[in-house]
Short mmCIF file of C-alpha atoms in Angstrom, two decimals:
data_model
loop_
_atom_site.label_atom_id
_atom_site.label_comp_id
_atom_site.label_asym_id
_atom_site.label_seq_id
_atom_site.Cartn_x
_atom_site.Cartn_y
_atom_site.Cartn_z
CA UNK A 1 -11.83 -34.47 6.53
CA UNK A 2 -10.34 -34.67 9.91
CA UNK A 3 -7.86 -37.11 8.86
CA UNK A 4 -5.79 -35.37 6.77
CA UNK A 5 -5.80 -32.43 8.41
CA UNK A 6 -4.02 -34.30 11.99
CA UNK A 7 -1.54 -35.21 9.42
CA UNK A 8 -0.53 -32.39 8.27
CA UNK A 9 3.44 -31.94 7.96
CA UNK A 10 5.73 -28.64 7.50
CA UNK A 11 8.53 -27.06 9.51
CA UNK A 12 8.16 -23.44 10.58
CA UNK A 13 10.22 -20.96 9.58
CA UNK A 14 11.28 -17.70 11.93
CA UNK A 15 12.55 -14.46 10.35
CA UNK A 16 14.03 -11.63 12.89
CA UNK A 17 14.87 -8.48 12.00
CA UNK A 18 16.94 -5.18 13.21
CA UNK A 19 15.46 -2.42 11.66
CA UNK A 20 17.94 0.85 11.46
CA UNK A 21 16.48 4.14 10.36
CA UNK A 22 18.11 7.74 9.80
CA UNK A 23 15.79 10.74 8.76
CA UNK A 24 17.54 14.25 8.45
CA UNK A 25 14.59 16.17 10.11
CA UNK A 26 14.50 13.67 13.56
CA UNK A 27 16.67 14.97 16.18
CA UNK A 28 19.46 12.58 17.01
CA UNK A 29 17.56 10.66 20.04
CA UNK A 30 14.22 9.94 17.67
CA UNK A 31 16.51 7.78 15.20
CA UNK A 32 16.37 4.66 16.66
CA UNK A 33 15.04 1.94 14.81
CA UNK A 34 13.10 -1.23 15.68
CA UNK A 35 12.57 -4.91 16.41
CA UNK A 36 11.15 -7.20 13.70
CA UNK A 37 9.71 -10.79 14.06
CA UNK A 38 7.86 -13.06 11.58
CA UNK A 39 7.19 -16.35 12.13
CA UNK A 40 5.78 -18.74 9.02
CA UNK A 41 3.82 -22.13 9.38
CA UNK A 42 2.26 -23.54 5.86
CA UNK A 43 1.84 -27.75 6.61
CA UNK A 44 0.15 -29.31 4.25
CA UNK A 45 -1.38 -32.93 3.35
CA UNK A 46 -2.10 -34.75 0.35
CA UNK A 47 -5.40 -37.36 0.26
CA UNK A 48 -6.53 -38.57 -3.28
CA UNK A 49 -6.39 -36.06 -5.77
CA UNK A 50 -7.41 -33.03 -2.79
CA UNK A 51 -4.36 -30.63 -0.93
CA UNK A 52 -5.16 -29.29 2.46
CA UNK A 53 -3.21 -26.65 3.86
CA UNK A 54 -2.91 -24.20 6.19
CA UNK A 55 -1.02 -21.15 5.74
CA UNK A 56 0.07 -19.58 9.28
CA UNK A 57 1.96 -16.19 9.56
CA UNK A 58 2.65 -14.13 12.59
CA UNK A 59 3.98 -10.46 12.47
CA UNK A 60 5.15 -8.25 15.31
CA UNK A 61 7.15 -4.91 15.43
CA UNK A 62 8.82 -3.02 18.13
CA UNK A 63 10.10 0.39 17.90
CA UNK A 64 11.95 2.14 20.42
CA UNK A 65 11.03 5.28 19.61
CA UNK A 66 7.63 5.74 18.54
CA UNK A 67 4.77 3.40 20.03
CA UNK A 68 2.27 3.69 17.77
CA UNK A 69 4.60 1.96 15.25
CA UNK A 70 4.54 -1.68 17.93
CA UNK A 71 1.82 -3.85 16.71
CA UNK A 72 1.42 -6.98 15.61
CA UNK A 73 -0.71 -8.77 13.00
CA UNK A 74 -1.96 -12.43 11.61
CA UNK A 75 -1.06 -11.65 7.85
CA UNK A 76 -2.00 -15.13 7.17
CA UNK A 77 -4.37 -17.38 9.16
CA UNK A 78 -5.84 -19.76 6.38
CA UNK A 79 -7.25 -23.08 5.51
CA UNK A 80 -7.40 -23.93 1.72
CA UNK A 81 -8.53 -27.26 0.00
CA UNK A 82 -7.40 -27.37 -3.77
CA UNK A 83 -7.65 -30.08 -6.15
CA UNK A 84 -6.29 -29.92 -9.96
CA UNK A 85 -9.66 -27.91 -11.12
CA UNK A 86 -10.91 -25.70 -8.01
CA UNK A 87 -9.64 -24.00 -5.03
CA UNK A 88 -11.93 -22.91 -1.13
CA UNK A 89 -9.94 -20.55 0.79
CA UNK A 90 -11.10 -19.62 4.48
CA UNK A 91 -9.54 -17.16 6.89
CA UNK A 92 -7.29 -14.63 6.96
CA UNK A 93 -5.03 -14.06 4.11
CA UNK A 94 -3.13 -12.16 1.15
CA UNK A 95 -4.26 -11.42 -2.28
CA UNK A 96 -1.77 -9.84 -4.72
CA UNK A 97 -2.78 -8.34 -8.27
CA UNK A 98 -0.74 -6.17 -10.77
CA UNK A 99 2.26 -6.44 -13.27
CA UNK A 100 3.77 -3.01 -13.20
CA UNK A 101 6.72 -1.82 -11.05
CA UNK A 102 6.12 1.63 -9.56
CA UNK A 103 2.49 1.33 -8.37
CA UNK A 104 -0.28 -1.36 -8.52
CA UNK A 105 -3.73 0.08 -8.96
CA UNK A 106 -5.75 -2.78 -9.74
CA UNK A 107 -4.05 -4.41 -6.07
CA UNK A 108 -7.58 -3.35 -3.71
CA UNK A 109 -8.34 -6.87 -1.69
CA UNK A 110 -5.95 -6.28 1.50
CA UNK A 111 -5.39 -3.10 3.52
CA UNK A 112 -1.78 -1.16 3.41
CA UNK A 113 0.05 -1.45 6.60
CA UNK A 114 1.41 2.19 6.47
CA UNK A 115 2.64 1.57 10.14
CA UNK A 116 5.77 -0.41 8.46
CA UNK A 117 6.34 2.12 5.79
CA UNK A 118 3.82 4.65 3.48
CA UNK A 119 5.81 3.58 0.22
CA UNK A 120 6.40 0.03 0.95
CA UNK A 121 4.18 -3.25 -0.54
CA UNK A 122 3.44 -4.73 3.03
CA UNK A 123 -0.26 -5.42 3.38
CA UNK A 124 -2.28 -6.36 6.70
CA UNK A 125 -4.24 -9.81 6.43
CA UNK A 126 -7.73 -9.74 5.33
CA UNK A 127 -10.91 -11.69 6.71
CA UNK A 128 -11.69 -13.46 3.35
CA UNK A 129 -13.27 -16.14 1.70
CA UNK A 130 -12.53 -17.09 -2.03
CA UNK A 131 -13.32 -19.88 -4.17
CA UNK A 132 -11.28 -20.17 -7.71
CA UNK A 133 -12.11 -22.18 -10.86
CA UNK A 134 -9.89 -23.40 -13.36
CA UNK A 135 -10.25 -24.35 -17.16
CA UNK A 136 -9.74 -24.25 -20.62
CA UNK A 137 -10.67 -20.30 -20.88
CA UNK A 138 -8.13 -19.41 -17.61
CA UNK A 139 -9.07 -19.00 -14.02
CA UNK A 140 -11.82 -17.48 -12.30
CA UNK A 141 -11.68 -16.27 -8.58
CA UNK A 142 -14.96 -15.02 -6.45
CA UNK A 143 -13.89 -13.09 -3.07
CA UNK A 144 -16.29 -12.24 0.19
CA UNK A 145 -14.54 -9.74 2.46
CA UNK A 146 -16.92 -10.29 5.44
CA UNK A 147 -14.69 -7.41 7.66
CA UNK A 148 -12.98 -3.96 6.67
CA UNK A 149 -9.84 -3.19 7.81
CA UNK A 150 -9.18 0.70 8.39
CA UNK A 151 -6.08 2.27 8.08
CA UNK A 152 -3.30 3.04 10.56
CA UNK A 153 -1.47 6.39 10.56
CA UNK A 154 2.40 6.86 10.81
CA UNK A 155 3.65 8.63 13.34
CA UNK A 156 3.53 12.73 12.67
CA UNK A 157 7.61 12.89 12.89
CA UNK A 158 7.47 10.61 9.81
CA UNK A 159 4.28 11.65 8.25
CA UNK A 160 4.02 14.90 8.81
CA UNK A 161 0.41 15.93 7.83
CA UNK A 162 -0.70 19.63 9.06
CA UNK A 163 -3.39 18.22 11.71
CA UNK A 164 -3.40 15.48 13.93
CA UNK A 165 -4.98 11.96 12.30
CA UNK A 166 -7.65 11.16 14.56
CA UNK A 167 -8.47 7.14 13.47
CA UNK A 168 -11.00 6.45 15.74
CA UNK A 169 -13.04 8.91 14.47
CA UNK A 170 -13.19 7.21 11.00
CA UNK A 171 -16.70 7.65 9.50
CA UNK A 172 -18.16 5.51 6.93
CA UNK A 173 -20.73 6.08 3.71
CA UNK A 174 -21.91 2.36 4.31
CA UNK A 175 -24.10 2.65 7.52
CA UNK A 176 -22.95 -1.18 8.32
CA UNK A 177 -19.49 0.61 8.78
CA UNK A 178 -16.33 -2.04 9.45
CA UNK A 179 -18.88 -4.84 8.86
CA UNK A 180 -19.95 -4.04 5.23
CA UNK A 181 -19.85 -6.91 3.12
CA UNK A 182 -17.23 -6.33 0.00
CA UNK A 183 -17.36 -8.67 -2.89
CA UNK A 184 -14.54 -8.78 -5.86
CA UNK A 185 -14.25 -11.19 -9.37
CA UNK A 186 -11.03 -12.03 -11.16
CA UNK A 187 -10.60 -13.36 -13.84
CA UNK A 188 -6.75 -14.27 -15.68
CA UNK A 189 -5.66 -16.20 -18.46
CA UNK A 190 -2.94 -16.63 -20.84
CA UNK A 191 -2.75 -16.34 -24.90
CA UNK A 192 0.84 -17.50 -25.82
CA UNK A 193 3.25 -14.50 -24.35
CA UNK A 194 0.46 -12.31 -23.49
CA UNK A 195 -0.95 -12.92 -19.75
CA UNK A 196 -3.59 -10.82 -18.86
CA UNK A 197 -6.77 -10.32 -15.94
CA UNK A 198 -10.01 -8.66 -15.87
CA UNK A 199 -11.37 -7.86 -12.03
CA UNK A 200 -14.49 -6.19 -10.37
CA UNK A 201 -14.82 -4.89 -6.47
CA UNK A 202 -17.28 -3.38 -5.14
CA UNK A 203 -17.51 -2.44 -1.12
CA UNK A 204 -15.30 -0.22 0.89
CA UNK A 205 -12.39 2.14 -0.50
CA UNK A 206 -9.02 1.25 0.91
CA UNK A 207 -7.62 4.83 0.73
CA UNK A 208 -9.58 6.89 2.60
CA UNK A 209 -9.97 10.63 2.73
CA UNK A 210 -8.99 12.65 5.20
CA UNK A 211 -11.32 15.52 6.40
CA UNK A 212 -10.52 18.44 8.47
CA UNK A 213 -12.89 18.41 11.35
CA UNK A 214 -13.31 20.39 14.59
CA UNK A 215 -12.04 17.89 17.59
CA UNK A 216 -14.42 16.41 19.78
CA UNK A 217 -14.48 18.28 23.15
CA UNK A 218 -12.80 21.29 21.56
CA UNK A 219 -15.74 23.37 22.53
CA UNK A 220 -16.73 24.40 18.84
CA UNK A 221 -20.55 23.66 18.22
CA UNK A 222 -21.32 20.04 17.56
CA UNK A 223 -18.18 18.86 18.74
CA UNK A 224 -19.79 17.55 22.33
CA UNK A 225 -19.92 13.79 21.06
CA UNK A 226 -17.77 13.56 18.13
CA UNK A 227 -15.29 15.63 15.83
CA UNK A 228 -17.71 17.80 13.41
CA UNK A 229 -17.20 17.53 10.35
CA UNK A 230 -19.76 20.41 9.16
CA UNK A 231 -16.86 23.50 9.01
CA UNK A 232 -19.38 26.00 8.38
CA UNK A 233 -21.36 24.98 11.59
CA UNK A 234 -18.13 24.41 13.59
CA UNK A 235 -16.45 27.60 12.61
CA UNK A 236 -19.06 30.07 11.93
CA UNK A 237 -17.88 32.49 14.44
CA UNK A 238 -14.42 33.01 12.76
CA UNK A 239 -13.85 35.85 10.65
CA UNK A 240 -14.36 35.18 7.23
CA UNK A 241 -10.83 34.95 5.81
CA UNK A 242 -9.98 31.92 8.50
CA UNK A 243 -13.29 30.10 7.39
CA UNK A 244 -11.77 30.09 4.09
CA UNK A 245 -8.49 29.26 4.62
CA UNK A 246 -10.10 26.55 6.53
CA UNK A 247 -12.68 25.32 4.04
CA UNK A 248 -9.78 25.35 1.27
CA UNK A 249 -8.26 22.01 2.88
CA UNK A 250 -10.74 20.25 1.54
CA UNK A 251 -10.01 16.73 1.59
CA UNK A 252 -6.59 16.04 0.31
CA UNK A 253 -3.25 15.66 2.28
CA UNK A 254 -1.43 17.84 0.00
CA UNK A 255 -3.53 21.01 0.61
CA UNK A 256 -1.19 22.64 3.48
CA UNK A 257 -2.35 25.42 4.86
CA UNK A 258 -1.35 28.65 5.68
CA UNK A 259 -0.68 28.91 9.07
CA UNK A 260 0.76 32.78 9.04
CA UNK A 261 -2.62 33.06 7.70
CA UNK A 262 -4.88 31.09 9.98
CA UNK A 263 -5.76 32.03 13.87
CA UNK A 264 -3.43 29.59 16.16
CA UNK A 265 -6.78 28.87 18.90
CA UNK A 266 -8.65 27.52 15.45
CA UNK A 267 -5.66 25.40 14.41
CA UNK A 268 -5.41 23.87 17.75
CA UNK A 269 -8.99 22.83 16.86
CA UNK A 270 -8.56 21.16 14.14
CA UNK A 271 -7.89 17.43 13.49
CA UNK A 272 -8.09 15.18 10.31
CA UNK A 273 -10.60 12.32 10.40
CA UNK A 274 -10.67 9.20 7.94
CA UNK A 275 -13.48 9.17 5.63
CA UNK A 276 -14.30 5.96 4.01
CA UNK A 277 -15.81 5.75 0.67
CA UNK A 278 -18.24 3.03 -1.29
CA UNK A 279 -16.87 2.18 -4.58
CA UNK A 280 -17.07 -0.21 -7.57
CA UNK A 281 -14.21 -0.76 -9.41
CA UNK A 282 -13.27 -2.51 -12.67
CA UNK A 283 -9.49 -3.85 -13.17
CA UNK A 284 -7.30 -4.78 -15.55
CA UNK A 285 -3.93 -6.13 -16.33
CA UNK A 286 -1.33 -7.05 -19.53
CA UNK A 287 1.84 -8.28 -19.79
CA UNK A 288 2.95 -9.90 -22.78
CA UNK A 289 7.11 -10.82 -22.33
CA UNK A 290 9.02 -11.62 -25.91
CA UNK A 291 12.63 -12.17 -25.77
CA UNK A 292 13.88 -9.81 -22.63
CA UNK A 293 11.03 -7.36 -23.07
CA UNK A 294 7.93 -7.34 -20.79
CA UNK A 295 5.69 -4.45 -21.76
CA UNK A 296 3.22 -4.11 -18.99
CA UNK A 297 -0.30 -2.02 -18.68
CA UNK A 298 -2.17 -1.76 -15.91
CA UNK A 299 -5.62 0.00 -15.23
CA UNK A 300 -8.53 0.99 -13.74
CA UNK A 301 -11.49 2.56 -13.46
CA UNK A 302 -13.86 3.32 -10.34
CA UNK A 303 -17.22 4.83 -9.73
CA UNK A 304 -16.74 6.95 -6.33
CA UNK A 305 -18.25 9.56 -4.65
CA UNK A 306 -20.83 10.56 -7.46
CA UNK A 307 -18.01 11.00 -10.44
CA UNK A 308 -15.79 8.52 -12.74
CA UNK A 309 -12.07 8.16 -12.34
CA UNK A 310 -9.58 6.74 -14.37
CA UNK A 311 -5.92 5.93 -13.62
CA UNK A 312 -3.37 3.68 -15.53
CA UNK A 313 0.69 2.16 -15.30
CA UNK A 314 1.98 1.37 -18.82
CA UNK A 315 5.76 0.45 -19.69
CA UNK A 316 8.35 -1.70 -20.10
CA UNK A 317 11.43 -4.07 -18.70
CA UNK A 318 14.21 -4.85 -20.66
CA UNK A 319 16.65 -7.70 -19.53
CA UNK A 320 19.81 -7.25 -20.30
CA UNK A 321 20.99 -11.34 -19.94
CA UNK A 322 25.12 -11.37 -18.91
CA UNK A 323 25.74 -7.98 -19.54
CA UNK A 324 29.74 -7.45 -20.84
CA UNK A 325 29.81 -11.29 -19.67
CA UNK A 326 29.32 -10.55 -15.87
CA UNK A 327 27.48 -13.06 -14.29
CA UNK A 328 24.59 -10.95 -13.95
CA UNK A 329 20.66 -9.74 -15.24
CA UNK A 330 20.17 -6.32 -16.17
CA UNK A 331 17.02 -4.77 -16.16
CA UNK A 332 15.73 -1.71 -17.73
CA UNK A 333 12.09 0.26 -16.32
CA UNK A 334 10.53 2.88 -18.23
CA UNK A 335 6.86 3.32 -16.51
CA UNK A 336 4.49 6.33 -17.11
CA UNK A 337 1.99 7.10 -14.49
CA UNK A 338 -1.12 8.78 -14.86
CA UNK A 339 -4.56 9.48 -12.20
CA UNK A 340 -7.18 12.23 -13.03
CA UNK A 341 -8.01 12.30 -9.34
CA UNK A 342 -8.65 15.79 -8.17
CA UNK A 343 -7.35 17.49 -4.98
CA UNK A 344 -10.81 17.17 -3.32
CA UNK A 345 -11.73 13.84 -4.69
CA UNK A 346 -8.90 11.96 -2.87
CA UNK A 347 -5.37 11.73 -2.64
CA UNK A 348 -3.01 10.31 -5.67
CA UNK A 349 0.51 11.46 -5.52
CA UNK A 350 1.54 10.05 -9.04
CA UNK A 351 -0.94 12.14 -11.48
CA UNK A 352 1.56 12.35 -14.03
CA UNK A 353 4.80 11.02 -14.01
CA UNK A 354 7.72 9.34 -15.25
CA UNK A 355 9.87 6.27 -13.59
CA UNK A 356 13.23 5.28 -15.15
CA UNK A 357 14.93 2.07 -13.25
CA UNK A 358 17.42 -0.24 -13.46
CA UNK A 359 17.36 -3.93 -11.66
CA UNK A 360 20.51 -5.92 -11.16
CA UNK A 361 20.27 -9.25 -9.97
CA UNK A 362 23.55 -10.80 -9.77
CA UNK A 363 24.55 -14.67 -9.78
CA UNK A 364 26.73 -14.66 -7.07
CA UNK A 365 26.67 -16.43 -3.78
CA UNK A 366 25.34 -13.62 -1.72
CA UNK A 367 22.54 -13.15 -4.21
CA UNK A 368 23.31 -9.98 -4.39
CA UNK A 369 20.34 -7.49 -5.47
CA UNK A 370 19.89 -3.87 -6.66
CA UNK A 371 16.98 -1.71 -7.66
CA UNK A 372 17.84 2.18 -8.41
CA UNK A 373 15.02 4.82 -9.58
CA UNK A 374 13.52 8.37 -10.28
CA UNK A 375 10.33 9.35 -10.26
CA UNK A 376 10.24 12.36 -12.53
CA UNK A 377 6.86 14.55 -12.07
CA UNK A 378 6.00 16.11 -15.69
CA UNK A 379 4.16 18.90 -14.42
CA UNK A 380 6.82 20.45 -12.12
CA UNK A 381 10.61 19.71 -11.33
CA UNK A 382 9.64 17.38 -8.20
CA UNK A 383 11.66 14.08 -8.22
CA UNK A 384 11.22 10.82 -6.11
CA UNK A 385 15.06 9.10 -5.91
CA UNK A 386 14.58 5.38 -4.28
CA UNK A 387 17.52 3.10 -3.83
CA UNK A 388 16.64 -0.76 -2.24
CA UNK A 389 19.78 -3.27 -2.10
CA UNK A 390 20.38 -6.51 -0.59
CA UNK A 391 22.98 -9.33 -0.13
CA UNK A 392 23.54 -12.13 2.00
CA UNK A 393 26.12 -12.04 4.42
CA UNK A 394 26.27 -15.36 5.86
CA UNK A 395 23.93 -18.49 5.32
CA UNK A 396 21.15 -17.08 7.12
CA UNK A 397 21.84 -13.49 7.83
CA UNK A 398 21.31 -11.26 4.87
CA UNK A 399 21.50 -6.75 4.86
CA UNK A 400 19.04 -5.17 3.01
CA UNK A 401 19.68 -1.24 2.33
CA UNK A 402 16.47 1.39 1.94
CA UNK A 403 17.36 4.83 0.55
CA UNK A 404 14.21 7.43 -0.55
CA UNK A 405 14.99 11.28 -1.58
CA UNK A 406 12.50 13.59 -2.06
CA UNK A 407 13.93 16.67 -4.28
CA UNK A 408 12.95 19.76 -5.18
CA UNK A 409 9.05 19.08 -4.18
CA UNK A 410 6.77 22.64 -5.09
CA UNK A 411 4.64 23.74 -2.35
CA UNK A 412 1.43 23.20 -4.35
CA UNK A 413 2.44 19.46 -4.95
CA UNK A 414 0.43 17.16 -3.70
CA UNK A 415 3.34 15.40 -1.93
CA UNK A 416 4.71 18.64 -0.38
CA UNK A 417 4.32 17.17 3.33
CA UNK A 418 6.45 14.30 2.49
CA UNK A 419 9.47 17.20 0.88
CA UNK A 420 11.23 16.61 4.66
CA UNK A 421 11.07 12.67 4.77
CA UNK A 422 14.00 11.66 3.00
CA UNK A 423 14.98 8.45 4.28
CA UNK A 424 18.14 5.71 4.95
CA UNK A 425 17.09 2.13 6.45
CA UNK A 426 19.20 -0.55 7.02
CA UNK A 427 17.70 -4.40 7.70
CA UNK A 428 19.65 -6.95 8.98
CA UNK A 429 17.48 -10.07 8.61
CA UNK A 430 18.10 -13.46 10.05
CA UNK A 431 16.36 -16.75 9.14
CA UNK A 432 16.11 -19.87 11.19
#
């Protein structure tokens, strides 16, 4: 075993990055932007008919204007042996699931990193250990996740939630906390065109709720030792009309208060703490591509918190192949979006909506990329406009462009705290 594994060869592979951000509601000196580093190491070695390889990657951020935003993570630290049949994975790594463009809900292995961005795909590594089977009837995957990973919180300039997030706070249903064991089965195969995947997890929600507490040391009863939790108990004293504009908050980051309405000494009390849910939930995923059509379905269904809940991602991609005879794909997104979550049962902002996109990919030397969308809500006017573009500009130094507008968002929408955040990013990435 140790032989192989002395001889293992690869070259590394370094990726920095200046990050450029510019969001109407910062005043000018809180623009700023940030550093970006990530550095890659996957060697590998070959003995008989067994791989062994280890998959190495280091990610840091600075940001010059808000700190909480620096940090670093291992988003891979891995071992795997794989031979033609089976797979052992051990570490710290990266599991990807889902077909469909706008949102993946089956995706529940690794943690969001909502320090990089609340909309983006980046995920934070994950203690793991999975084993995966292959034969005639597809492949089957088995995944221990030994350690949770709780969220991080942007900063409230760019995620402006009424109350302050307090994360250390973060309570639990499992009384083993962080340390619960979570467990998930996948299974994917292929019939002609048609790929699709069945999944089960079971263990700790990713998405957590946030609860409006009284703050720890805030003088409220029961807040000597820790944030309560217990509103009634914490705000008994208050007239009845602020107990019930308090209460009302619930648990979901769309439920804004009043604050014309509510006593400023009791808002000063409050804070929001993480709550962390034990669920089961069954996956799955279609995509069956004929010609340049991929119709996609994704969806899934999870046992949480005493109740059901059912959410699902079904459309379609057209490719348009050298459209007018540029030398260029075209693609075409029509996604609906649908979650029966309820305000107090968690947060979901895409209940029921629409996304219409189009994808260029262009066969020039600066592999140029576009990706240009709406997200139409159908219960109210409220629109989601997201623009991503990249090119390279030399051999190793390539732009990317971010652009996210938020328009005409209705009070009682569950993204209403997000109306302000429109955002324009600019990456300048260079490889070595």
């Amino acid at each position: 075993m140790l032989a192989p594994l002395m001889a293992l060869a690869g070259r590394p592979e370094l990726r920095l990055d200046a990050d450029g951000r510019w969001m109407p509601q910062l005043p000018a000196d809180e623009l700023g932007g940030a550093l970006v580093g990530e550095v890659a190491f996957q060697p590998y070695a070959r003995e008989g008919g067994l791989t062994h390889q280890l998959d190495l990657i280091a990610y840091g951020r600075y940001d010059f204007n808000f700190d909480r935003h620096s940090h670093a993570d291992a988003r891979e630290a891995a071992y795997t042996l794989a031979s033609p049949d089976y797979e052992l994975r051990l570490g710290i790594s990266r599991a990807f699931w889902g077909v469909v463009e706008a949102v993946n809900l089956v995706d529940v292995i690794n943690q969001e990193d909502w320090l990089e961005d609340v909309s983006s795909d980046d995920k934070l590594g994950q203690p793991l250990i999975s084993a995966a089977w292959s034969g005639h009837y597809g492949i089957w995957r088995a995944y221990y996740l030994p350690l949770f990973r709780p969220r991080e919180f942007p900063d409230r300039a760019l995620f402006p939630v009424p109350f302050p997030i307090e994360e250390s706070e973060a309570r639990y249903e499992s009384s083993r906390a962080e340390q619960h064991g979570d467990w998930a089965l996948r299974w994917t195969n292929s019939i002609g065109s048609l790929d699709y995947g069945l999944s089960v997890f079971e263990g700790t929600a990713r998405e957590p709720l946030l609860r409006p507490c009284a703050e720890q040391g805030s003088g409220r009863p029961g807040t000597e030792e820790q944030a309560n939790c217990d509103l009634e108990e914490a705000f008994g004293g208050e007239p009845d009309p602020v107990q019930a504009l308090i209460l009302q908050l619930g648990s979901g980051l769309g439920l804004t208060p009043s604050q014309e309405e509510l006593e400023q000494e009791a808002l000063e009390d409050i804070v929001l703490v993480p709550h962390y849910d034990q669920m089961r939930q069954y996956g799955l995923e279609l995509q069956w591509i004929t010609g340049g059509w991929a119709l996609k379905l994704e969806g899934r269904y999870r046992e949480i918190r005493g109740r059901s809940q059912l959410a699902a991602a079904t459309g379609f991609e057209y490719t348009q192949g050298t459209p007018f005879g540029w030398p260029a794909d075209f693609g075409y997104v029509v996604e609906y979006l649908y979650d029966d979550v309820e305000g107090a049962e968690g947060f979901s902002p895409l209940r029921n909506d629409l996304l219409l996109a189009w994808r260029g990919t262009f066969s020039d030397i600066a592999g140029s990329q576009i990706l240009a969308g709406v997200i139409q809500d159908l219960d109210n006017r409220g629109r989601i406009y997201s623009i991503e573009a990249s090119r390279r500009l030399s051999g190793s130094l390539r732009a990317e462009l971010d652009l996210r507008i938020f328009s005409d968002i209705p009070a009682e929408d569950p993204l209403a705290f997000l109306a302000d955040t429109d955002r324009l990013q600019l990456l300048l990435s260079y490889y070595l």
